[in-house]
Each structure stands twice: as structure tokens, then as C-alpha cells.
Coordinates of C-alpha atoms in Angstrom, one line a residue:
M10 CA 15.9 61.4 43.4
P11 CA 14.5 58.4 40.7
T12 CA 12.1 56.3 42.4
P13 CA 14.1 53.1 44.2
Q14 CA 12.8 49.2 43.7
S15 CA 9.6 48.7 45.9
G16 CA 11.8 45.8 48.0
I17 CA 14.7 47.8 49.2
T18 CA 13.3 50.0 52.0
P19 CA 10.2 48.6 53.6
D20 CA 10.4 46.8 57.0
A21 CA 10.2 43.2 56.3
N22 CA 8.1 40.2 55.3
S23 CA 6.9 36.3 56.4
D24 CA 8.1 34.9 53.5
A25 CA 10.8 35.9 50.8
Q26 CA 12.1 33.9 47.4
F27 CA 16.2 34.8 45.9
L28 CA 16.8 34.0 42.6
V29 CA 20.4 34.3 41.8
L30 CA 20.2 33.8 37.9
T31 CA 23.6 33.6 35.3
I32 CA 23.5 34.7 31.6
K33 CA 23.6 31.6 29.0
E34 CA 23.1 33.6 25.9
N35 CA 24.9 37.1 25.5
S36 CA 23.8 37.7 21.7
D37 CA 22.2 41.7 21.6
S38 CA 19.2 40.4 20.8
S39 CA 19.0 37.6 23.9
L40 CA 20.9 41.3 25.8
S41 CA 17.9 43.4 24.5
Q42 CA 15.5 40.7 25.4
I43 CA 16.7 40.8 29.4
R44 CA 16.9 44.5 29.3
Q45 CA 13.2 44.5 28.4
T46 CA 11.9 42.0 30.9
L47 CA 13.9 44.0 33.6
S48 CA 12.7 46.8 32.9
A49 CA 8.7 46.0 32.9
I50 CA 9.6 43.7 36.9
P51 CA 8.2 47.1 38.7
K52 CA 5.0 47.0 36.7
L53 CA 5.0 43.5 36.8
T54 CA 5.3 43.7 41.0
Q55 CA 2.6 46.6 41.0
T56 CA -0.1 45.1 39.5
L57 CA 0.6 41.7 42.0
V58 CA 0.1 44.7 44.2
D59 CA -3.2 45.8 43.6
Q60 CA -4.1 42.4 42.8
Y61 CA -2.9 41.0 46.5
P62 CA -3.3 44.0 48.6
D63 CA -2.4 42.4 51.9
A64 CA 0.1 40.6 50.6
R65 CA 2.2 43.8 50.7
L66 CA 4.1 43.0 48.1
S67 CA 7.5 44.4 46.3
S68 CA 10.3 43.4 44.4
T69 CA 14.3 44.1 43.6
I70 CA 16.3 42.9 40.5
S71 CA 20.2 44.1 40.2
I72 CA 22.8 43.3 37.7
G73 CA 26.5 42.0 38.7
S74 CA 29.5 44.2 37.6
N75 CA 30.7 41.3 35.0
A76 CA 26.7 40.8 33.2
W77 CA 26.4 45.0 33.8
D78 CA 29.0 45.7 31.4
Q79 CA 27.4 43.6 28.5
L80 CA 23.5 44.7 28.9
Y81 CA 24.6 48.5 30.2
P82 CA 28.1 48.7 28.8
D83 CA 27.5 53.5 28.6
S84 CA 27.8 53.7 32.6
K85 CA 28.2 52.3 35.9
P86 CA 28.0 53.0 39.6
L87 CA 30.8 54.1 40.1
A88 CA 31.7 51.2 42.9
L89 CA 30.5 48.0 41.5
R90 CA 32.6 45.1 41.3
P91 CA 32.8 41.4 41.8
F92 CA 32.4 39.7 45.1
I93 CA 35.2 40.5 47.1
A94 CA 35.9 36.8 48.3
V95 CA 37.6 36.5 51.7
K96 CA 39.7 33.7 53.2
D97 CA 41.9 33.4 56.0
G98 CA 43.1 29.7 57.2
D99 CA 40.2 27.1 56.9
R100 CA 37.5 30.0 56.7
E101 CA 35.7 31.3 54.0
A102 CA 33.6 33.2 52.2
P103 CA 33.9 32.1 48.0
S104 CA 33.0 34.6 45.5
T105 CA 30.3 32.7 43.3
A106 CA 28.1 32.8 40.1
G107 CA 25.1 34.9 39.0
D108 CA 24.8 38.0 37.1
L109 CA 20.9 38.7 38.1
L110 CA 19.2 38.3 41.6
L111 CA 15.9 38.5 41.8
H112 CA 14.9 39.7 45.6
T113 CA 10.9 39.1 45.8
R114 CA 9.3 39.4 49.5
S115 CA 5.3 39.6 50.2
N116 CA 3.5 37.6 53.4
R117 CA 2.8 35.5 50.7
K118 CA 4.7 32.3 49.1
D119 CA 2.7 32.0 46.5
V120 CA 2.0 36.1 45.4
N121 CA 6.5 35.4 45.3
Y122 CA 5.7 32.4 43.1
I123 CA 3.7 33.9 40.3
L124 CA 6.0 36.8 40.0
M125 CA 9.1 34.7 40.0
S126 CA 7.7 32.3 37.0
Q127 CA 6.3 35.6 34.6
V128 CA 9.5 36.4 35.1
L129 CA 11.1 34.0 34.0
R130 CA 8.9 33.3 31.6
Q131 CA 9.8 36.5 30.4
L132 CA 13.6 35.3 30.0
G133 CA 13.8 32.4 28.8
N134 CA 16.3 29.4 27.9
I135 CA 18.6 32.5 27.9
V136 CA 20.1 32.5 31.4
Q137 CA 20.3 29.4 33.6
V138 CA 18.9 29.2 37.4
Q139 CA 21.7 29.4 39.8
E140 CA 20.5 29.6 43.9
D141 CA 16.5 29.1 43.9
V142 CA 16.2 29.7 47.6
S143 CA 12.4 30.4 49.3
G144 CA 13.3 32.5 52.8
F145 CA 10.4 32.2 55.8
R146 CA 10.3 33.9 59.2
Y147 CA 11.1 31.9 62.1
L148 CA 9.6 32.2 64.9
D149 CA 9.3 36.2 66.3
S150 CA 12.1 36.5 63.5
R151 CA 15.1 34.6 64.7
D152 CA 17.7 32.8 63.0
L153 CA 17.7 29.3 63.0
T154 CA 20.4 30.0 65.7
G155 CA 17.2 30.7 68.1
F156 CA 18.4 34.0 67.8
V157 CA 17.0 37.3 67.3
D158 CA 18.1 38.8 63.8
G159 CA 18.5 41.9 62.1
T160 CA 18.0 44.1 65.4
E161 CA 20.5 45.7 64.5
N162 CA 18.9 47.4 61.2
P163 CA 18.6 51.1 61.1
E164 CA 14.8 52.8 61.4
G165 CA 12.7 55.0 59.8
D166 CA 13.7 57.5 57.3
N167 CA 17.9 56.1 58.1
R168 CA 16.5 52.7 55.9
A169 CA 17.0 54.9 52.9
T170 CA 19.8 56.9 54.4
V171 CA 21.5 53.8 54.3
A172 CA 20.6 52.0 50.8
L173 CA 20.3 54.2 49.0
V174 CA 22.8 55.5 46.8
G175 CA 22.6 59.8 46.4
E176 CA 24.4 62.7 44.9
E177 CA 27.7 61.2 45.3
D178 CA 26.6 59.0 42.2
S179 CA 24.1 61.1 40.8
A180 CA 23.9 58.8 37.6
F181 CA 22.8 56.6 39.7
A182 CA 21.5 58.3 43.0
G183 CA 18.3 56.2 44.0
G184 CA 19.7 52.8 43.3
S185 CA 21.4 50.3 46.1
Y186 CA 24.5 47.9 46.3
I187 CA 23.6 44.2 47.1
H188 CA 25.5 40.9 48.9
T189 CA 24.7 37.9 49.2
Q190 CA 25.5 34.9 50.6
R191 CA 23.6 31.5 51.7
Y192 CA 25.4 30.4 54.4
V193 CA 24.5 26.3 55.8
H194 CA 24.2 26.3 60.0
H195 CA 25.0 23.4 61.4
L196 CA 23.2 23.2 63.5
K197 CA 23.8 20.0 65.5
E198 CA 27.0 21.0 66.8
W199 CA 25.7 24.5 67.5
E200 CA 22.8 22.8 69.9
Q201 CA 25.0 20.8 71.4
C202 CA 27.4 23.9 72.3
P203 CA 25.7 25.6 75.6
L204 CA 23.3 28.1 76.0
K205 CA 26.4 30.7 78.1
D206 CA 28.4 29.9 75.4
Q207 CA 26.5 30.5 72.4
E208 CA 25.3 34.3 73.9
T209 CA 29.0 34.7 74.6
I210 CA 29.4 33.3 70.3
I211 CA 26.8 36.2 69.0
G212 CA 27.2 39.3 71.9
R213 CA 23.5 39.3 72.8
T214 CA 21.0 36.9 75.2
K215 CA 19.5 34.1 73.6
A216 CA 15.5 34.4 75.8
D217 CA 14.9 38.5 75.5
N218 CA 17.5 39.6 73.0
I219 CA 19.9 41.9 75.6
E220 CA 22.4 42.9 73.6
F221 CA 25.7 42.3 76.1
S222 CA 27.8 46.2 76.9
S223 CA 30.8 46.6 75.1
E224 CA 33.2 45.4 78.2
E225 CA 31.4 42.3 78.3
K226 CA 31.4 41.0 74.1
A227 CA 33.8 38.1 73.9
P228 CA 36.4 39.4 71.7
V229 CA 35.1 37.1 69.3
A230 CA 31.2 37.6 69.8
H231 CA 29.2 38.5 66.3
I232 CA 28.3 41.5 67.3
K233 CA 31.2 42.4 67.9
R234 CA 33.4 41.4 65.2
V235 CA 30.2 43.7 62.7
N236 CA 29.6 45.9 64.2
L237 CA 32.9 49.1 62.8
K238 CA 32.9 52.8 62.8
D239 CA 34.2 54.9 59.8
E240 CA 37.5 57.1 60.8
H241 CA 35.3 60.0 62.0
G242 CA 33.5 57.7 64.8
K243 CA 30.1 57.1 63.1
S244 CA 28.8 53.5 62.8
M245 CA 28.4 51.9 59.1
E246 CA 25.8 50.9 58.6
I247 CA 23.8 48.0 56.3
L248 CA 20.4 47.1 55.9
R249 CA 20.2 43.1 56.5
H250 CA 17.3 41.6 54.4
S251 CA 17.8 38.5 56.1
M252 CA 15.8 35.5 55.8
P253 CA 16.2 31.5 57.5
Y254 CA 15.8 28.8 54.7
G255 CA 16.1 24.7 55.2
D256 CA 14.5 21.8 54.3
S257 CA 15.1 18.0 55.9
K258 CA 18.9 18.1 53.7
E259 CA 20.4 21.4 54.9
S260 CA 19.0 24.4 56.1
G261 CA 20.6 27.8 57.0
L262 CA 21.0 31.3 56.5
F263 CA 20.0 33.4 52.8
F264 CA 21.9 36.8 54.1
I265 CA 21.3 39.8 51.7
A266 CA 22.3 44.0 52.5
Y267 CA 21.4 46.4 50.8
G268 CA 24.2 49.7 51.1
R269 CA 24.9 52.7 50.2
T270 CA 28.0 52.0 49.2
P271 CA 29.5 47.8 49.1
K272 CA 32.6 49.7 51.5
H273 CA 30.5 48.6 54.5
F274 CA 29.4 44.4 53.7
N275 CA 33.5 44.0 52.6
L276 CA 35.0 45.1 56.1
M277 CA 32.4 43.5 57.9
L278 CA 32.7 40.1 55.6
K279 CA 36.7 41.2 56.7
A280 CA 36.1 41.5 60.1
M281 CA 34.3 38.1 60.0
V282 CA 36.8 36.1 58.7
K283 CA 40.3 36.8 59.6
A284 CA 41.2 36.7 62.7
D285 CA 43.1 40.0 64.1
S286 CA 46.1 40.6 65.4
E287 CA 45.1 38.3 68.7
G288 CA 43.8 35.8 66.6
H289 CA 40.5 36.5 66.9
Y290 CA 38.2 36.9 64.2
D291 CA 34.1 35.4 64.1
H292 CA 33.0 32.2 65.9
L293 CA 30.6 32.2 64.5
M294 CA 32.6 31.0 61.6
N295 CA 32.5 27.7 64.0
F296 CA 28.7 26.9 63.7
S297 CA 27.5 28.2 59.7
T298 CA 29.8 28.3 56.8
P299 CA 29.5 30.2 53.7
V300 CA 28.7 28.8 50.3
T301 CA 28.4 31.6 48.1
G302 CA 29.3 35.0 47.6
C303 CA 28.0 37.2 44.9
A304 CA 27.0 41.3 44.1
F305 CA 25.2 43.5 42.4
F306 CA 23.9 46.4 41.8
A307 CA 19.9 47.4 41.6
P308 CA 19.4 50.6 39.9
S309 CA 16.1 53.1 40.2
I310 CA 13.0 52.2 38.1
E311 CA 13.8 55.2 35.8
F312 CA 16.9 53.7 35.1
L313 CA 15.9 50.6 33.6
K314 CA 12.7 52.1 31.9
E315 CA 15.5 54.4 30.3
T316 CA 17.5 52.1 29.2
Q317 CA 15.0 49.1 27.9

């Protein structure tokens, strides 16, 4: 299999930088400059890895559907499409602007910053920053709601199986479909919610992270809504690298999912937002609002080099 980008399958780090860009100039020279910069990112990353080995730096650069058509018009991943917005009544998961995503993560925020700065310097004025979010590990890998996050992530070799395209699209094997959403948490309202109600909404205990049994889970529980199975009874999985973010004005979760197919994420999001025939939806949506939504594809390192 071609070489996946370094940021896809490794375990979580303490810090991450999420940089969403749009392309301002699409002249041939500008697009060529972008391709050259994207192809250089794995090497830039490795240079910093060698300089700061304890940081455990890794990175992923990925491209949105519309930008892909401009940058790489000769071939395209089979399932790459723009982010599919979902709406049901007052609940909405919007689709927002995003042509490129640089996901940088390590155990040192300064090293993340160095890589991000190098990439932006090479891209110059031909791109515009849409989002620049610093994610951090909160306590023992908890979301700001106080619940442990990422418990359902695949482990070991299964991470690659879940996240990486295989021979079903051989031209893009080793790549990964990425979906991002920035959620704004309504923490004041959440903290006023009784503990028992919080645990019902999540589907786990808060302190010791014990999942409720199937019989105990409410039909509106977050875990109940997103734990889906395909027509063969196999669990639909994604590899999450989400991280909390926040300052004095706003805080929440920068959600990011890697997958072999976009199908799993799209069905999970639909199950969260849209009410079923009995009116059940994910009640966590009552306390957290998605304000962005983007879809990308992270090609293999070989693809980036060969198409520069």
C-alpha cells in the first residue's frame, strides 16, 4: 500500500492545530504553488520530527472536493464530495467553506506552530484562513462536558483498517476521507443539568466512563445514536482525532473523523440531527451546536509527490 500521511493512524497527542483554508487565487501558477507546498509538507514534518523527537509530531494535509477538481483534475477519489449538511427543525449541521485542511498534532504546541507557520509562509497570499483552532487534551482525555471522549475509537491495526482506503479505490489507497465540525458547547446550561440526566444523554457514567447496557441506554443517548451497524450487522467505525478548544468567549469540540469511506460519518451525523419515526434524536445536540462542516481527502505521500 502507498504510504499514508503521518497524522492519520497514530494515537492521540496532547495538542493539535486545525487550520482550514480557502483558495483565493486559482491561476495556473497559484495552483502549481499550492501543489508544490502540499507535496513538501511530509518532508517539512519529518525535518521537525528529527529536530524535536520527543514532540511526537505528525501531520495531515487534505483537500476538499471543489479544490481537488482544480488542483488534480485528472483523477479523483471515488467518494469525495462536499460536506453534506443536515437539518431537522431547529437542529442543523451546516456545510461551510474549506478547500484545504492542515491537521498538525504533537505533544508540543510550539512545534505545531512552527509547522503551521512554515506551510502558511510557502502558500503566501493565495489562500485565506477560514479557521485556526488550537485543540488541547483536557484532563484524562475528556471533552469539556466532563465525559471521556474517543472511547469507541478502533485500536491497533484496526485503526488503519478503519481509516485508510484500500484496493476498492486502488489509485487512492493509503488515503483517508476526513470530516470536520466545530461544535460550540453551551456549558452553562450543561452544568445546570443534573448528573443523572447528563449520563442519560451520553449513555455512559461520567466519573468512571462505564457504558450503559443496550437495555439501559435511552433512545436519545449520544452513543445510541452514533453506534450504527451496516446491512451485515458489522459496526460502522470512524477514527476520531477530536480535541477540545476554548477561551474566555467560546469553547467546545473540534470534531475530526478519518475514514475509509465517508458513508459512516454521514450516517452518524444524520442519526444525530434527524429525528426518527418516534421523534428521537441525539439530545447532546441540545447542548452543543455545530457551526462549521467540511469534507476533505488526505491522499498518500506518493500521490502528493507524483502530482506536484
